[in-house]
Short mmCIF file of C-alpha atoms and ligand atoms in Angstrom, two decimals:
data_model
loop_
_atom_site.label_atom_id
_atom_site.label_comp_id
_atom_site.label_asym_id
_atom_site.label_seq_id
_atom_site.Cartn_x
_atom_site.Cartn_y
_atom_site.Cartn_z
CA MET X 1 -0.04 0.09 -0.06
CA SER X 2 1.54 3.29 -1.19
CA ALA X 3 1.95 5.91 1.61
CA THR X 4 0.37 8.66 0.26
CA PRO X 5 -1.71 8.86 -2.91
CA ASP X 6 1.26 11.41 -4.66
CA PHE X 7 2.83 10.37 -7.19
CA ARG X 8 5.85 12.10 -6.32
CA SER X 9 6.33 10.37 -2.62
CA ASP X 10 7.90 7.20 -4.12
CA ASP X 11 11.17 9.04 -4.60
CA LEU X 12 11.27 11.96 -2.40
CA ILE X 13 9.81 10.63 0.67
CA TYR X 14 11.24 7.26 1.66
CA ASP X 15 8.29 6.32 3.90
CA TRP X 16 10.21 3.96 7.08
CA ASN X 17 6.62 3.69 8.11
CA GLU X 18 5.62 1.29 5.20
CA ILE X 19 8.03 -1.28 6.24
CA GLY X 20 6.17 -3.98 7.71
CA ARG X 21 3.19 -2.44 6.83
CA LYS X 22 2.59 -4.35 3.57
CA GLY X 23 0.37 -7.51 4.30
CA ARG X 24 -1.34 -5.74 6.88
CA LEU X 25 -4.59 -3.65 5.81
CA ILE X 26 -7.19 -1.40 7.83
CA PRO X 27 -10.25 -2.45 5.92
CA ARG X 28 -10.93 0.09 2.99
CA ASP X 29 -14.77 0.42 4.28
CA VAL X 30 -14.03 1.74 7.97
CA THR X 31 -16.42 3.77 9.20
CA PHE X 32 -16.51 6.86 11.97
CA PHE X 33 -18.86 7.10 15.04
CA ASP X 34 -18.38 10.80 16.14
CA GLU X 35 -18.79 11.28 19.98
CA THR X 36 -18.80 14.75 19.92
CA LEU X 37 -22.26 15.86 21.02
CA ARG X 38 -22.63 13.03 23.79
CA ASP X 39 -19.12 11.69 25.17
CA GLY X 40 -18.08 14.79 24.53
CA LEU X 41 -20.46 16.87 26.83
CA GLN X 42 -19.47 14.32 29.65
CA ASN X 43 -16.49 16.02 30.13
CA PRO X 44 -17.13 18.63 33.20
CA SER X 45 -15.36 21.52 31.93
CA VAL X 46 -17.72 22.03 28.61
CA ALA X 47 -20.23 24.57 28.79
CA ASP X 48 -23.21 22.34 26.92
CA PRO X 49 -23.63 24.08 23.30
CA ASN X 50 -26.83 25.75 22.56
CA ILE X 51 -28.94 23.96 19.65
CA GLU X 52 -27.81 26.19 16.68
CA GLN X 53 -24.21 25.29 17.38
CA LYS X 54 -25.28 21.55 17.60
CA LEU X 55 -26.88 21.51 14.50
CA LYS X 56 -23.63 23.77 12.73
CA LEU X 57 -21.43 20.48 13.94
CA ILE X 58 -23.87 17.90 12.93
CA HIS X 59 -23.83 19.47 9.20
CA LEU X 60 -19.76 19.59 9.61
CA MET X 61 -19.72 16.37 10.44
CA SER X 62 -21.77 15.31 7.13
CA LYS X 63 -19.24 17.04 5.34
CA ILE X 64 -15.88 15.78 6.66
CA GLY X 65 -17.42 11.98 6.26
CA ILE X 66 -18.63 11.16 9.40
CA HIS X 67 -21.12 8.42 9.35
CA VAL X 68 -22.72 8.18 12.39
CA ALA X 69 -23.23 10.35 15.29
CA ASP X 70 -24.33 9.92 18.60
CA ILE X 71 -26.35 13.18 19.23
CA GLY X 72 -26.97 12.50 23.41
CA LEU X 73 -29.49 10.77 25.87
CA PRO X 74 -32.66 11.37 25.51
CA GLY X 75 -34.04 9.50 28.48
CA SER X 76 -31.65 11.75 30.75
CA SER X 77 -33.70 15.13 30.20
CA LYS X 78 -36.34 17.58 28.14
CA ARG X 79 -34.00 19.54 26.72
CA ALA X 80 -31.73 16.41 25.52
CA PHE X 81 -34.97 14.78 24.34
CA ASP X 82 -36.23 18.13 22.74
CA ASP X 83 -32.46 18.65 21.43
CA VAL X 84 -32.16 15.29 19.59
CA LEU X 85 -35.12 15.90 17.90
CA ARG X 86 -34.58 18.77 16.75
CA MET X 87 -31.04 17.02 15.31
CA CYS X 88 -32.56 14.45 14.27
CA ARG X 89 -35.06 17.11 12.28
CA GLU X 90 -32.57 18.46 10.98
CA ILE X 91 -30.95 15.46 9.47
CA THR X 92 -34.26 14.49 7.41
CA ASP X 93 -34.97 18.15 6.43
CA ASN X 94 -31.86 18.82 4.85
CA ARG X 95 -31.11 14.82 3.52
CA LEU X 96 -28.10 15.09 5.50
CA PRO X 97 -25.71 11.69 4.51
CA LEU X 98 -25.28 11.37 8.63
CA GLY X 99 -26.79 8.39 10.87
CA VAL X 100 -27.54 9.18 14.35
CA ALA X 101 -27.24 7.22 17.32
CA CYS X 102 -28.56 7.72 21.03
CA ALA X 103 -26.74 6.25 24.42
CA GLY X 104 -28.57 5.01 27.09
CA ARG X 105 -29.03 2.16 29.64
CA THR X 106 -30.09 -1.07 29.11
CA VAL X 107 -33.42 0.37 30.54
CA VAL X 108 -36.17 0.14 29.55
CA SER X 109 -37.30 3.95 30.70
CA ASP X 110 -33.25 5.55 28.53
CA ILE X 111 -34.94 3.19 24.73
CA THR X 112 -38.61 4.47 24.53
CA PRO X 113 -37.39 7.93 24.20
CA MET X 114 -35.59 6.87 21.40
CA ILE X 115 -38.16 4.91 19.81
CA GLU X 116 -39.97 8.19 19.73
CA ILE X 117 -37.61 10.11 18.54
CA SER X 118 -37.34 7.96 15.28
CA GLN X 119 -41.10 7.94 14.76
CA ARG X 120 -41.61 11.19 15.23
CA ALA X 121 -38.55 12.49 12.94
CA GLY X 122 -38.78 9.37 10.49
CA ILE X 123 -35.22 8.01 10.99
CA PRO X 124 -33.70 5.06 12.12
CA VAL X 125 -32.11 5.87 15.38
CA GLU X 126 -29.13 3.31 16.17
CA VAL X 127 -29.38 2.45 20.18
CA TYR X 128 -26.40 2.53 21.46
CA CYS X 129 -27.18 0.57 25.21
CA PHE X 130 -24.57 0.30 27.72
CA ILE X 131 -23.99 -1.92 30.65
CA GLY X 132 -20.62 -1.80 32.73
CA SER X 133 -19.54 -5.92 32.07
CA SER X 134 -16.11 -5.23 34.05
CA PRO X 135 -15.99 -7.47 37.67
CA ILE X 136 -14.76 -3.90 39.47
CA ARG X 137 -18.87 -2.25 38.01
CA GLN X 138 -20.10 -5.07 39.12
CA LEU X 139 -18.41 -5.17 42.43
CA ALA X 140 -19.98 -1.25 42.60
CA GLU X 141 -22.86 -1.81 41.70
CA ASP X 142 -23.79 -5.43 43.19
CA TRP X 143 -24.86 -6.96 40.05
CA ASP X 144 -24.21 -10.33 39.06
CA LEU X 145 -24.46 -11.95 35.51
CA ASP X 146 -27.85 -13.13 35.53
CA THR X 147 -28.98 -9.18 36.53
CA ILE X 148 -26.99 -8.19 33.67
CA VAL X 149 -28.06 -10.28 31.13
CA LYS X 150 -31.48 -10.14 32.07
CA ARG X 151 -31.52 -6.16 31.20
CA SER X 152 -29.92 -6.44 28.18
CA ALA X 153 -32.01 -8.31 26.54
CA GLU X 154 -34.82 -6.70 27.98
CA ALA X 155 -33.87 -3.74 26.55
CA ILE X 156 -32.47 -4.85 22.88
CA ASP X 157 -35.55 -6.94 22.79
CA VAL X 158 -37.47 -3.21 23.72
CA ALA X 159 -35.38 -1.70 20.20
CA VAL X 160 -35.05 -4.34 18.07
CA LYS X 161 -38.91 -4.69 17.94
CA ALA X 162 -38.62 -1.31 17.39
CA GLY X 163 -36.81 -1.89 14.21
CA LEU X 164 -34.33 0.11 15.66
CA PRO X 165 -30.30 -1.67 15.11
CA VAL X 166 -28.48 -2.06 18.40
CA ALA X 167 -25.29 -1.09 19.32
CA TYR X 168 -24.95 -3.17 22.55
CA VAL X 169 -21.79 -1.54 24.78
CA THR X 170 -20.22 -3.29 27.28
CA GLU X 171 -18.46 -0.46 29.72
CA ASP X 172 -15.39 -1.12 30.32
CA THR X 173 -14.80 -4.26 28.01
CA THR X 174 -10.99 -3.66 28.56
CA ARG X 175 -11.08 -4.81 31.98
CA SER X 176 -13.61 -7.56 31.66
CA ARG X 177 -13.07 -11.19 32.15
CA PRO X 178 -13.51 -13.38 28.92
CA ASP X 179 -16.23 -15.68 30.35
CA MET X 180 -18.44 -13.01 30.92
CA LEU X 181 -17.76 -11.29 27.63
CA ALA X 182 -18.48 -14.31 26.09
CA THR X 183 -22.15 -14.83 27.30
CA LEU X 184 -22.68 -11.26 26.98
CA PHE X 185 -21.91 -11.01 23.13
CA LYS X 186 -23.80 -14.56 22.47
CA MET X 187 -27.08 -13.27 24.37
CA ALA X 188 -26.84 -9.82 22.77
CA ILE X 189 -26.52 -11.56 18.93
CA ASP X 190 -29.11 -13.81 19.58
CA HIS X 191 -31.26 -10.84 20.78
CA GLY X 192 -30.90 -8.96 17.58
CA ALA X 193 -27.60 -6.58 17.95
CA SER X 194 -26.13 -5.88 14.79
CA ARG X 195 -23.02 -4.13 16.63
CA LEU X 196 -20.48 -5.01 19.66
CA CYS X 197 -19.05 -1.91 21.15
CA LEU X 198 -15.80 -2.79 22.35
CA CYS X 199 -15.04 0.19 25.38
CA ASP X 200 -12.23 1.24 26.88
CA THR X 201 -14.34 3.43 29.55
CA VAL X 202 -11.17 4.19 31.49
CA GLY X 203 -8.40 4.22 28.93
CA HIS X 204 -7.17 1.19 30.28
CA ALA X 205 -6.01 -0.11 26.85
CA THR X 206 -2.58 -0.47 24.90
CA PRO X 207 -2.59 -1.33 21.85
CA ASP X 208 -1.91 -5.53 22.62
CA GLY X 209 -4.84 -5.06 24.73
CA VAL X 210 -6.77 -3.59 21.81
CA ARG X 211 -5.52 -6.52 19.55
CA ASN X 212 -6.42 -9.37 21.58
CA LEU X 213 -9.65 -8.01 22.66
CA ILE X 214 -10.57 -7.85 18.80
CA ALA X 215 -9.21 -10.80 17.92
CA PHE X 216 -11.85 -12.89 20.74
CA THR X 217 -14.85 -10.68 19.77
CA LYS X 218 -13.99 -11.83 16.40
CA SER X 219 -13.90 -15.51 17.39
CA ILE X 220 -16.99 -15.66 19.22
CA ILE X 221 -18.89 -13.71 16.56
CA ALA X 222 -17.53 -16.78 14.20
CA GLY X 223 -17.76 -19.80 16.63
CA HIS X 224 -21.76 -17.98 16.84
CA GLY X 225 -22.32 -18.13 13.02
CA ALA X 226 -22.66 -14.53 13.06
CA ASP X 227 -19.85 -13.50 10.80
CA GLY X 228 -20.70 -10.52 8.52
CA LYS X 229 -23.87 -10.09 10.23
CA VAL X 230 -21.97 -8.64 13.64
CA ARG X 231 -20.16 -5.52 13.14
CA ILE X 232 -16.94 -3.99 15.84
CA ASP X 233 -16.95 -0.88 17.09
CA TRP X 234 -14.19 0.47 19.36
CA HIS X 235 -14.45 3.50 21.60
CA GLY X 236 -11.56 4.55 23.54
CA HIS X 237 -10.04 7.05 26.13
CA ASN X 238 -7.04 8.67 26.44
CA ASP X 239 -6.38 8.47 30.66
CA ARG X 240 -2.72 6.48 29.11
CA GLY X 241 -2.81 9.31 26.28
CA LEU X 242 -3.18 6.22 23.50
CA ALA X 243 -6.30 6.64 22.69
CA LEU X 244 -5.67 8.04 19.16
CA GLU X 245 -2.92 4.82 18.89
CA ASN X 246 -5.16 2.54 19.95
CA ALA X 247 -8.11 3.91 17.92
CA LEU X 248 -5.62 3.18 14.61
CA TRP X 249 -4.70 0.08 15.64
CA ALA X 250 -8.52 -1.31 16.68
CA LEU X 251 -8.90 -0.45 12.39
CA GLU X 252 -5.86 -2.59 11.63
CA PHE X 253 -7.06 -5.69 13.82
CA GLY X 254 -10.42 -5.83 12.30
CA ALA X 255 -12.93 -3.44 14.37
CA ASP X 256 -15.35 -1.96 11.48
CA ARG X 257 -16.38 1.17 12.58
CA VAL X 258 -14.24 3.56 15.32
CA HIS X 259 -14.90 6.45 17.75
CA GLY X 260 -13.95 9.86 17.96
CA THR X 261 -14.63 12.97 19.25
CA ALA X 262 -13.93 17.00 17.84
CA LEU X 263 -10.71 17.69 19.75
CA GLY X 264 -10.81 14.16 22.13
CA ILE X 265 -13.22 16.22 23.93
CA GLY X 266 -14.78 14.07 26.86
CA GLU X 267 -14.79 12.20 29.95
CA ARG X 268 -11.98 13.01 31.70
CA VAL X 269 -9.19 13.22 29.61
CA GLY X 270 -11.10 12.68 26.42
CA ASN X 271 -11.77 10.35 23.83
CA ALA X 272 -9.55 9.76 20.95
CA ALA X 273 -9.79 12.90 18.61
CA MET X 274 -11.81 12.33 15.74
CA GLU X 275 -9.76 14.98 13.49
CA LEU X 276 -6.70 13.11 14.37
CA ILE X 277 -7.99 9.86 13.29
CA LEU X 278 -8.81 10.83 9.80
CA LEU X 279 -6.05 12.92 9.54
CA ASN X 280 -4.03 9.72 9.99
CA LEU X 281 -5.77 7.45 7.93
CA LYS X 282 -5.70 10.25 5.20
CA LEU X 283 -1.92 9.98 4.89
CA LEU X 284 -2.02 6.05 4.76
CA GLY X 285 -3.23 6.77 1.36
CA LEU X 286 -7.11 5.64 2.74
CA LEU X 287 -10.19 8.42 1.94
CA GLU X 288 -8.45 9.48 -0.78
CA HIS X 289 -11.59 10.86 -2.32
CA GLN X 290 -12.79 12.51 1.76
CA ASP X 291 -12.59 16.16 1.61
CA LEU X 292 -10.97 16.74 4.91
CA THR X 293 -10.65 20.55 3.96
CA HIS X 294 -13.66 21.40 6.73
CA MET X 295 -11.72 19.87 9.59
CA LEU X 296 -10.71 23.60 10.61
CA ASP X 297 -14.39 24.43 10.96
CA TYR X 298 -15.19 21.26 12.38
CA CYS X 299 -12.66 21.86 15.08
CA ASN X 300 -13.17 25.48 15.68
CA THR X 301 -16.99 24.65 15.44
CA ALA X 302 -16.68 22.48 18.34
CA ALA X 303 -13.98 24.84 20.25
CA GLU X 304 -16.53 27.24 20.27
CA ALA X 305 -19.33 24.92 21.30
CA VAL X 306 -17.36 24.10 24.39
CA GLY X 307 -16.09 27.15 25.47
CA TRP X 308 -12.40 25.67 24.61
CA GLN X 309 -9.90 27.43 22.80
CA ILE X 310 -7.62 24.93 21.05
CA PRO X 311 -4.25 24.78 22.42
CA ILE X 312 -1.42 26.63 19.98
CA ASN X 313 0.54 23.87 19.42
CA TYR X 314 -2.52 21.08 18.45
CA PRO X 315 -1.63 19.07 15.10
CA LEU X 316 -3.60 20.05 11.72
CA VAL X 317 -5.88 22.36 13.55
CA GLY X 318 -4.03 24.89 15.98
CA ARG X 319 -2.40 28.16 15.41
CA ASP X 320 1.40 27.02 15.32
CA ALA X 321 0.63 23.38 13.01
CA PHE X 322 1.81 25.08 10.13
CA ARG X 323 3.75 27.99 10.76
CA THR X 324 7.41 28.84 11.41
CA ALA X 325 9.49 31.60 12.40
CA THR X 326 12.86 29.66 12.98
CA GLY X 327 15.48 30.63 9.70
CA VAL X 328 16.50 27.30 8.40
CA HIS X 329 12.98 25.77 7.79
CA ALA X 330 11.38 29.23 6.69
CA ALA X 331 14.42 29.60 3.87
CA ALA X 332 13.80 26.15 2.75
CA ILE X 333 10.06 26.76 2.33
CA ILE X 334 10.54 30.30 0.94
CA LYS X 335 13.23 28.66 -1.69
CA ALA X 336 10.71 25.72 -2.76
CA GLN X 337 8.25 28.21 -3.07
CA GLY X 338 10.28 30.17 -5.46
CA LYS X 339 11.01 27.00 -7.75
CA GLY X 340 7.10 27.20 -8.07
CA ASP X 341 6.87 23.84 -6.05
CA ALA X 342 3.62 24.00 -4.41
CA TRP X 343 3.84 20.54 -3.34
CA LEU X 344 7.69 20.77 -2.18
CA ALA X 345 6.92 23.96 0.02
CA ASP X 346 4.27 22.25 1.78
CA ARG X 347 6.03 18.91 2.75
CA ILE X 348 9.79 19.85 2.97
CA TYR X 349 9.34 20.91 6.56
CA SER X 350 6.40 19.01 7.00
CA GLY X 351 4.43 16.01 8.23
CA VAL X 352 1.24 17.06 7.67
CA PRO X 353 0.72 18.92 3.62
CA ALA X 354 -1.32 21.75 5.25
CA GLY X 355 -3.07 22.29 1.57
CA MET X 356 -4.82 18.77 1.41
CA PHE X 357 -6.90 20.23 4.62
CA GLY X 358 -7.78 23.96 3.44
CA ARG X 359 -4.53 25.07 5.19
CA LYS X 360 -1.18 26.98 4.56
CA GLN X 361 2.17 27.41 5.29
CA GLU X 362 2.67 30.55 7.24
CA ILE X 363 5.97 32.25 7.76
CA CYS X 364 6.48 35.16 10.61
CA VAL X 365 9.37 36.89 11.75
CA GLY X 366 11.26 36.33 15.15
CA TYR X 367 14.35 36.00 17.02
CA MET X 368 15.05 32.66 15.54
CA SER X 369 14.79 34.40 11.97
CA GLY X 370 16.85 34.95 9.53
CA ALA X 371 17.32 37.31 6.18
CA SER X 372 14.63 34.76 4.46
CA ASN X 373 11.70 35.25 6.55
CA VAL X 374 12.06 39.34 6.50
CA ASN X 375 11.97 39.07 2.92
CA PHE X 376 9.34 36.80 2.64
CA TRP X 377 7.32 39.02 4.89
CA LEU X 378 7.83 41.97 2.83
CA ARG X 379 7.32 40.18 -0.45
CA GLN X 380 3.58 38.72 0.59
CA ARG X 381 2.90 42.47 1.64
CA ARG X 382 4.42 44.09 -1.81
CA ILE X 383 7.02 46.16 0.41
CA GLU X 384 10.44 46.23 -1.56
CA PRO X 385 12.66 44.30 0.95
CA SER X 386 15.47 46.58 0.56
CA LYS X 387 18.88 45.43 2.20
CA GLU X 388 19.12 48.21 4.93
CA LEU X 389 14.98 47.73 5.69
CA VAL X 390 15.46 43.75 6.27
CA GLU X 391 18.87 44.85 8.45
CA ALA X 392 16.40 47.06 10.33
CA ILE X 393 13.43 44.63 10.79
CA LEU X 394 15.78 41.30 11.69
CA LYS X 395 17.50 43.79 14.20
CA LYS X 396 14.30 44.40 15.82
CA ALA X 397 13.63 40.80 15.47
CA LYS X 398 16.52 39.58 17.25
CA GLY X 399 16.34 41.82 20.20
CA SER X 400 12.56 40.93 21.14
CA SER X 401 12.20 38.17 22.80
CA HIS X 402 8.54 37.23 20.67
CA ILE X 403 7.24 36.64 17.38
CA LEU X 404 6.77 40.32 15.76
CA SER X 405 3.57 41.24 15.16
CA ASP X 406 2.36 43.01 12.17
CA GLU X 407 2.27 46.48 13.82
CA GLU X 408 5.89 45.70 14.77
CA ILE X 409 7.07 45.24 11.60
CA LEU X 410 4.80 47.70 9.93
CA ALA X 411 6.12 50.35 12.54
CA VAL X 412 9.87 49.86 11.27
CA VAL X 413 9.01 49.83 7.62
CA ASP X 414 7.08 53.40 8.17
CA GLU X 415 10.36 54.24 10.42
CA MET X 416 12.51 53.36 7.75
CA LYS X 417 10.53 55.36 5.24
CA ALA X 418 10.93 58.32 7.38
CA ARG X 419 14.61 58.41 6.98
C1 ACO C 1 -21.16 4.78 28.26
C2 ACO C 1 -21.07 5.76 29.37
O1 ACO C 1 -19.79 7.17 28.85
S1 ACO C 1 -22.27 5.90 30.71
C3 ACO C 1 -22.52 7.65 30.91
C4 ACO C 1 -23.17 7.94 30.51
N1 ACO C 1 -23.96 9.28 30.49
C5 ACO C 1 -24.40 9.81 31.70
O2 ACO C 1 -24.51 9.38 32.89
C6 ACO C 1 -24.88 11.22 31.59
C7 ACO C 1 -26.17 12.02 31.67
N2 ACO C 1 -26.68 11.10 32.62
C8 ACO C 1 -27.87 11.26 33.49
O3 ACO C 1 -28.60 12.28 33.29
C9 ACO C 1 -28.18 10.62 34.45
O4 ACO C 1 -27.20 10.29 35.53
C10 ACO C 1 -29.48 9.54 34.49
C11 ACO C 1 -30.44 10.07 34.01
C12 ACO C 1 -28.63 8.70 33.07
C13 ACO C 1 -30.16 8.72 35.87
O5 ACO C 1 -30.17 10.08 36.86
P1 ACO C 1 -30.62 9.10 38.25
O6 ACO C 1 -32.37 7.90 38.29
O7 ACO C 1 -30.64 10.38 39.42
O8 ACO C 1 -29.71 8.49 38.75
P2 ACO C 1 -27.44 8.50 39.04
O9 ACO C 1 -27.56 9.01 37.70
O10 ACO C 1 -28.15 9.44 40.35
O11 ACO C 1 -27.61 6.85 39.11
C14 ACO C 1 -27.24 6.28 37.86
C15 ACO C 1 -28.13 4.87 38.06
O12 ACO C 1 -27.93 4.14 36.94
C16 ACO C 1 -27.59 2.81 37.11
N3 ACO C 1 -27.66 2.53 36.08
C17 ACO C 1 -25.51 2.77 35.42
N4 ACO C 1 -26.05 1.83 34.01
C18 ACO C 1 -26.79 1.05 34.16
C19 ACO C 1 -27.47 0.01 33.62
N5 ACO C 1 -26.89 -0.12 32.29
N6 ACO C 1 -28.53 -0.71 33.50
C20 ACO C 1 -29.32 -0.19 34.51
N7 ACO C 1 -28.76 0.50 35.55
C21 ACO C 1 -27.81 1.15 35.46
C22 ACO C 1 -26.71 2.60 38.18
O13 ACO C 1 -26.64 1.35 38.84
C23 ACO C 1 -27.49 3.88 39.07
O14 ACO C 1 -28.51 2.71 39.48
P3 ACO C 1 -29.05 4.13 41.06
O15 ACO C 1 -29.43 5.20 40.61
O16 ACO C 1 -30.22 2.97 41.05
O17 ACO C 1 -27.91 3.58 42.09
#
């Protein structure tokens, strides 16, 4: 598999990432499940977005190629119910290419609002019903296996009878015992669940755990005669900082659908960041036809909706993702641009080509800069870069402890003009 769809990659970028990859294939028909409006909003430091912000996000999700959005727990409050109904109507009214899911406990009263919304909005809401499956959850809740099986079967039956697709979610799967999981998975398949969602609820998993769990789940599905009928979801959290890596490995190991949230916003330290999952798959040569130029808008909208700032050094969408003040870096980018080679300029000092995602390389002037930065800055603004002017700006930059603002540079330009 070639690393990028770019015909020039093979001769100009030697790709060590590809060694050993051959033969191990991330399935090309992977799908994406966006949890921003459910798990994302479980973070204690987010503000609950208003409905207009939620609708805007729904539109952006459909633009970046999300297949299904989990849009809340309609059973949790009247406001949640109303928002979910409104979002479902937005999807049907605008024929957005986006499926919807709603979360609920394996409790009938959490499922019935989803049935009502499906009927009123004319959309099949995927029922994402969860119950804790690990010994640690069982201990805290005093649940025995029979209780969990009975509750789960009852909830799945209600949803299936209403004609809704069901993803059966074993909370804390990554710390659950295999005998417990085997019993629950078989029960869910027998009762008509079309997906088993493996949850790293507390961010415990490493890639080895992901591989073992997915292999185990596949063997249960196959052994139960449901191969090709029941799909596997991966839902991961970032407590060990491994959410993105685990999500990518989950796809590699055979998960059909992967969950993520904008900017990784979610419970505690969050989930796998959806934009980074998409970014990495794009760079692996997958998602060739997916237009990801709306990712900046998706992340900015999510950040604004929950009242967060995107960190300046955040990949892809952070302010500095494609910005340099460094003399050696800037000189090389400028040389590439001077050759009229946009491809080269976008890759020479960037592991992620900005143009692929609707962004561009930026060069600024600071204490680490050289004459190239200043020349470039002036030419971009159609100001003649005389030797004296370049030297004066560079002197100011070298004596400064920050990147020069446009105003600061223009003040030097005016000062030199006035001489
Ligand atoms: C997959 C996940 O991320 S889990 C997180 C899901 N999201 C949320 O919890 C956010 C929205 N939640 C809420 O608004 C509220 O917690 C509600 C409406 C769901 C429930 O509120 P309350 O009835 O007041 O219960 P409370 O929140 O105090 O406790 C949760 C209850 O759910 C129970 N519960 C949790 N999962 C299940 C389940 N699968 N089946 C049955 N009961 C369950 C707990 O045992 C506890 O019951 P208890 O009150 O009898 O001890």
